[in-house]
Amino acid sequence: ATAVTGVPVYATTATPTSTAGTYPISVAGLSSSNYVVAFVNGTLTVGTTVSVPVVTVGPSNPIAGQPVTITVTVPTISTTVPTGTVTFYYNGVAIGTGTLNTSGVATLTTGSLPVGTGTLTVGYSGDSNYASSTSAPVPITIAQPLDFTLTLTSAPSDTVIPGKAAPYTLQVAPTYSVYPGVVTFTATGLPAGATATFSPETVAANAGPMSVNVSIQTASLVAMNKLERNATSLALGLLLLPLAGFRRMRRSGRAAGRYLFMTLVLLAGAVATAGLTGCGANNGFFGKPPQTYNVTITAASGPIQHSVNVTLTVE
């Protein structure tokens, strides 16, 4: 008998990058003088593969209202990049969808996650090469935004004479264990020449509740009168400037008359003011009735500010 000769040759239309499906397998290359060689083609089945999505979250410690970016990557098996869509879930409820880019990555940014601890998962739709799959659960905790309180613990008003200090006391306390940042203090609406000092000047972010003493030091009456005398002298000097050019204006009697009249009026007003200041020194601040000031004290920590109002009367 004559044996079958030749070498079988197998062929298929499938390639290493073929998508999932069935492909024919053909056989050829055998012959025999005594036998009829019949070939039965086979079938090659290329199945889908499973690639489990990987989820990352940033920032790692978000606070309420802060945008959170959820990134999902469907890993590539071999050389074929996954395609398709993904769905993002928070505690099993869909919160958004995305389409994988050419690297098999999709993202979702949201600022609506609730305060507390929950779980994120991502479901992948699959494509012709990859089966649908779901990521492992990723826990996420949304913290309350950092804040603090500012309370006035002393009397809201005080009365002092010029040169004396008015004391006030504040209480600052973090709402959630720490402050948003270092706490600093400022005061606005102070009397002229007054200064505000704080003890302590600042409060550390991790300092906890703290009592803060505020001292508003008013300017002395002597200092204030000196300021006014200097202002009066300056006004008198300015008023006398036009007289330097009076000779030049003699040729125009009308203009000189107007200049002289205005100068005398302003000069009389300045002298009257100086006289009132000197004569009224015993009547109170600047020789006037007691003055009341609305002072605003502000505490700032990070992007957060809180204020309290106090009143200061200077007699």
mmCIF file of N, CA, C and O in Angstrom, residues 155-203:
data_model
loop_
_atom_site.group_PDB
_atom_site.id
_atom_site.type_symbol
_atom_site.label_atom_id
_atom_site.label_comp_id
_atom_site.label_asym_id
_atom_site.label_seq_id
_atom_site.Cartn_x
_atom_site.Cartn_y
_atom_site.Cartn_z
ATOM 1 N N ALA A 155 -18.178 92.468 77.534
ATOM 2 C CA ALA A 155 -19.235 93.429 77.218
ATOM 3 C C ALA A 155 -18.990 94.010 75.826
ATOM 4 O O ALA A 155 -17.846 94.251 75.442
ATOM 5 N N PRO A 156 -20.050 94.238 75.061
ATOM 6 C CA PRO A 156 -19.873 94.710 73.685
ATOM 7 C C PRO A 156 -19.503 96.180 73.561
ATOM 8 O O PRO A 156 -19.213 96.646 72.465
ATOM 9 N N SER A 157 -19.536 96.935 74.670
ATOM 10 C CA SER A 157 -19.237 98.360 74.584
ATOM 11 C C SER A 157 -18.379 98.780 75.774
ATOM 12 O O SER A 157 -18.390 98.137 76.833
ATOM 13 N N ASP A 158 -17.628 99.872 75.565
ATOM 14 C CA ASP A 158 -16.780 100.400 76.624
ATOM 15 C C ASP A 158 -16.643 101.902 76.413
ATOM 16 O O ASP A 158 -16.787 102.407 75.301
ATOM 17 N N THR A 159 -16.359 102.624 77.524
ATOM 18 C CA THR A 159 -16.167 104.069 77.470
ATOM 19 C C THR A 159 -14.845 104.417 78.142
ATOM 20 O O THR A 159 -14.580 103.951 79.266
ATOM 21 N N VAL A 160 -14.010 105.195 77.452
ATOM 22 C CA VAL A 160 -12.706 105.574 77.989
ATOM 23 C C VAL A 160 -12.467 107.051 77.702
ATOM 24 O O VAL A 160 -13.143 107.661 76.873
ATOM 25 N N ILE A 161 -11.468 107.600 78.414
ATOM 26 C CA ILE A 161 -11.027 108.953 78.111
ATOM 27 C C ILE A 161 -9.851 108.855 77.156
ATOM 28 O O ILE A 161 -9.206 107.794 77.060
ATOM 29 N N PRO A 162 -9.536 109.926 76.425
ATOM 30 C CA PRO A 162 -8.412 109.867 75.483
ATOM 31 C C PRO A 162 -7.122 109.414 76.176
ATOM 32 O O PRO A 162 -6.822 109.823 77.292
ATOM 33 N N GLY A 163 -6.394 108.547 75.525
ATOM 34 C CA GLY A 163 -5.141 108.031 76.059
ATOM 35 C C GLY A 163 -5.292 106.730 76.806
ATOM 36 O O GLY A 163 -4.293 106.087 77.144
ATOM 37 N N LYS A 164 -6.525 106.301 77.088
ATOM 38 C CA LYS A 164 -6.755 105.049 77.791
ATOM 39 C C LYS A 164 -7.093 103.931 76.799
ATOM 40 O O LYS A 164 -7.470 104.194 75.656
ATOM 41 N N ALA A 165 -6.965 102.682 77.275
ATOM 42 C CA ALA A 165 -7.224 101.516 76.435
ATOM 43 C C ALA A 165 -8.550 100.882 76.812
ATOM 44 O O ALA A 165 -8.908 100.823 77.990
ATOM 45 N N ALA A 166 -9.274 100.422 75.802
ATOM 46 C CA ALA A 166 -10.544 99.727 76.016
ATOM 47 C C ALA A 166 -10.316 98.233 75.806
ATOM 48 O O ALA A 166 -9.877 97.829 74.724
ATOM 49 N N PRO A 167 -10.609 97.385 76.800
ATOM 50 C CA PRO A 167 -10.376 95.942 76.651
ATOM 51 C C PRO A 167 -11.641 95.199 76.198
ATOM 52 O O PRO A 167 -12.753 95.526 76.614
ATOM 53 N N TYR A 168 -11.436 94.198 75.374
ATOM 54 C CA TYR A 168 -12.506 93.294 74.953
ATOM 55 C C TYR A 168 -11.932 91.872 74.935
ATOM 56 O O TYR A 168 -10.716 91.684 74.850
ATOM 57 N N THR A 169 -12.814 90.886 75.017
ATOM 58 C CA THR A 169 -12.369 89.490 75.002
ATOM 59 C C THR A 169 -13.166 88.704 73.976
ATOM 60 O O THR A 169 -14.399 88.821 73.907
ATOM 61 N N LEU A 170 -12.428 87.920 73.188
ATOM 62 C CA LEU A 170 -13.041 87.077 72.153
ATOM 63 C C LEU A 170 -12.773 85.608 72.456
ATOM 64 O O LEU A 170 -11.842 85.264 73.199
ATOM 65 N N GLN A 171 -13.573 84.751 71.859
ATOM 66 C CA GLN A 171 -13.335 83.308 71.916
ATOM 67 C C GLN A 171 -13.391 82.768 70.492
ATOM 68 O O GLN A 171 -14.366 82.989 69.770
ATOM 69 N N VAL A 172 -12.304 82.091 70.064
ATOM 70 C CA VAL A 172 -12.307 81.409 68.771
ATOM 71 C C VAL A 172 -12.244 79.910 69.021
ATOM 72 O O VAL A 172 -11.597 79.456 69.974
ATOM 73 N N ALA A 173 -12.909 79.145 68.167
ATOM 74 C CA ALA A 173 -12.918 77.686 68.330
ATOM 75 C C ALA A 173 -13.126 77.035 66.972
ATOM 76 O O ALA A 173 -13.980 77.468 66.190
ATOM 77 N N PRO A 174 -12.356 75.984 66.649
ATOM 78 C CA PRO A 174 -12.551 75.284 65.376
ATOM 79 C C PRO A 174 -13.837 74.474 65.404
ATOM 80 O O PRO A 174 -14.222 73.929 66.446
ATOM 81 N N THR A 175 -14.513 74.403 64.277
ATOM 82 C CA THR A 175 -15.746 73.622 64.197
ATOM 83 C C THR A 175 -15.451 72.128 64.127
ATOM 84 O O THR A 175 -16.180 71.321 64.700
ATOM 85 N N TYR A 176 -14.352 71.750 63.436
ATOM 86 C CA TYR A 176 -14.002 70.340 63.292
ATOM 87 C C TYR A 176 -12.536 70.136 63.642
ATOM 88 O O TYR A 176 -11.690 70.015 62.761
ATOM 89 N N SER A 177 -12.221 70.163 64.895
ATOM 90 C CA SER A 177 -10.918 69.827 65.499
ATOM 91 C C SER A 177 -9.780 70.782 65.137
ATOM 92 O O SER A 177 -8.953 71.098 65.971
ATOM 93 N N VAL A 178 -9.698 71.226 63.901
ATOM 94 C CA VAL A 178 -8.631 72.150 63.512
ATOM 95 C C VAL A 178 -9.224 73.315 62.734
ATOM 96 O O VAL A 178 -10.312 73.214 62.167
ATOM 97 N N TYR A 179 -8.475 74.431 62.708
ATOM 98 C CA TYR A 179 -8.883 75.600 61.929
ATOM 99 C C TYR A 179 -8.497 75.402 60.460
ATOM 100 O O TYR A 179 -7.611 74.598 60.142
ATOM 101 N N PRO A 180 -9.119 76.160 59.541
ATOM 102 C CA PRO A 180 -8.699 76.082 58.132
ATOM 103 C C PRO A 180 -7.248 76.499 57.927
ATOM 104 O O PRO A 180 -6.623 76.122 56.935
ATOM 105 N N GLY A 181 -6.711 77.288 58.831
ATOM 106 C CA GLY A 181 -5.327 77.767 58.749
ATOM 107 C C GLY A 181 -5.028 78.586 59.977
ATOM 108 O O GLY A 181 -5.817 78.622 60.938
ATOM 109 N N VAL A 182 -3.884 79.234 59.997
ATOM 110 C CA VAL A 182 -3.539 80.115 61.108
ATOM 111 C C VAL A 182 -4.588 81.232 61.205
ATOM 112 O O VAL A 182 -4.993 81.809 60.200
ATOM 113 N N VAL A 183 -5.023 81.523 62.428
ATOM 114 C CA VAL A 183 -6.043 82.549 62.640
ATOM 115 C C VAL A 183 -5.351 83.888 62.918
ATOM 116 O O VAL A 183 -4.482 83.975 63.793
ATOM 117 N N THR A 184 -5.708 84.919 62.148
ATOM 118 C CA THR A 184 -5.172 86.269 62.346
ATOM 119 C C THR A 184 -6.327 87.226 62.638
ATOM 120 O O THR A 184 -7.494 86.925 62.334
ATOM 121 N N PHE A 185 -5.994 88.396 63.212
ATOM 122 C CA PHE A 185 -7.030 89.323 63.671
ATOM 123 C C PHE A 185 -6.748 90.735 63.154
ATOM 124 O O PHE A 185 -5.594 91.161 63.058
ATOM 125 N N THR A 186 -7.816 91.461 62.841
ATOM 126 C CA THR A 186 -7.724 92.869 62.451
ATOM 127 C C THR A 186 -8.914 93.614 63.048
ATOM 128 O O THR A 186 -9.933 93.007 63.405
ATOM 129 N N ALA A 187 -8.763 94.937 63.157
ATOM 130 C CA ALA A 187 -9.856 95.781 63.656
ATOM 131 C C ALA A 187 -9.980 97.001 62.755
ATOM 132 O O ALA A 187 -8.986 97.619 62.383
ATOM 133 N N THR A 188 -11.205 97.341 62.392
ATOM 134 C CA THR A 188 -11.473 98.500 61.554
ATOM 135 C C THR A 188 -12.506 99.389 62.235
ATOM 136 O O THR A 188 -13.253 98.939 63.102
ATOM 137 N N GLY A 189 -12.536 100.664 61.814
ATOM 138 C CA GLY A 189 -13.467 101.617 62.398
ATOM 139 C C GLY A 189 -12.957 102.242 63.678
ATOM 140 O O GLY A 189 -13.747 102.765 64.469
ATOM 141 N N LEU A 190 -11.629 102.206 63.898
ATOM 142 C CA LEU A 190 -11.034 102.749 65.118
ATOM 143 C C LEU A 190 -11.052 104.278 65.110
ATOM 144 O O LEU A 190 -11.059 104.904 64.042
ATOM 145 N N PRO A 191 -11.016 104.907 66.295
ATOM 146 C CA PRO A 191 -10.859 106.358 66.352
ATOM 147 C C PRO A 191 -9.526 106.781 65.750
ATOM 148 O O PRO A 191 -8.581 105.976 65.674
ATOM 149 N N ALA A 192 -9.436 108.031 65.341
ATOM 150 C CA ALA A 192 -8.194 108.535 64.762
ATOM 151 C C ALA A 192 -7.056 108.387 65.768
ATOM 152 O O ALA A 192 -7.193 108.746 66.937
ATOM 153 N N GLY A 193 -5.944 107.832 65.317
ATOM 154 C CA GLY A 193 -4.769 107.672 66.160
ATOM 155 C C GLY A 193 -4.811 106.471 67.066
ATOM 156 O O GLY A 193 -3.831 106.197 67.768
ATOM 157 N N ALA A 194 -5.917 105.715 67.100
ATOM 158 C CA ALA A 194 -6.027 104.544 67.975
ATOM 159 C C ALA A 194 -5.413 103.321 67.314
ATOM 160 O O ALA A 194 -5.336 103.223 66.086
ATOM 161 N N THR A 195 -4.974 102.375 68.133
ATOM 162 C CA THR A 195 -4.411 101.119 67.641
ATOM 163 C C THR A 195 -5.046 99.959 68.394
ATOM 164 O O THR A 195 -5.459 100.108 69.551
ATOM 165 N N ALA A 196 -5.119 98.810 67.733
ATOM 166 C CA ALA A 196 -5.673 97.595 68.349
ATOM 167 C C ALA A 196 -4.584 96.541 68.435
ATOM 168 O O ALA A 196 -3.867 96.295 67.456
ATOM 169 N N THR A 197 -4.443 95.926 69.582
ATOM 170 C CA THR A 197 -3.489 94.831 69.763
ATOM 171 C C THR A 197 -4.243 93.595 70.229
ATOM 172 O O THR A 197 -5.265 93.695 70.928
ATOM 173 N N PHE A 198 -3.717 92.427 69.847
ATOM 174 C CA PHE A 198 -4.368 91.159 70.153
ATOM 175 C C PHE A 198 -3.387 90.258 70.894
ATOM 176 O O PHE A 198 -2.207 90.200 70.557
ATOM 177 N N SER A 199 -3.888 89.571 71.894
ATOM 178 C CA SER A 199 -3.061 88.635 72.660
ATOM 179 C C SER A 199 -3.824 87.326 72.844
ATOM 180 O O SER A 199 -4.857 87.304 73.528
ATOM 181 N N PRO A 200 -3.365 86.246 72.194
ATOM 182 C CA PRO A 200 -2.203 86.168 71.299
ATOM 183 C C PRO A 200 -2.478 86.860 69.968
ATOM 184 O O PRO A 200 -3.628 87.067 69.594
ATOM 185 N N GLU A 201 -1.382 87.200 69.253
ATOM 186 C CA GLU A 201 -1.541 87.881 67.968
ATOM 187 C C GLU A 201 -2.140 86.956 66.921
ATOM 188 O O GLU A 201 -2.900 87.395 66.057
ATOM 189 N N THR A 202 -1.794 85.669 66.954
ATOM 190 C CA THR A 202 -2.334 84.673 66.022
ATOM 191 C C THR A 202 -2.633 83.394 66.796
ATOM 192 O O THR A 202 -2.142 83.184 67.908
ATOM 193 N N VAL A 203 -3.437 82.539 66.186
ATOM 194 C CA VAL A 203 -3.772 81.238 66.768
ATOM 195 C C VAL A 203 -3.397 80.160 65.755
ATOM 196 O O VAL A 203 -3.792 80.231 64.584
#
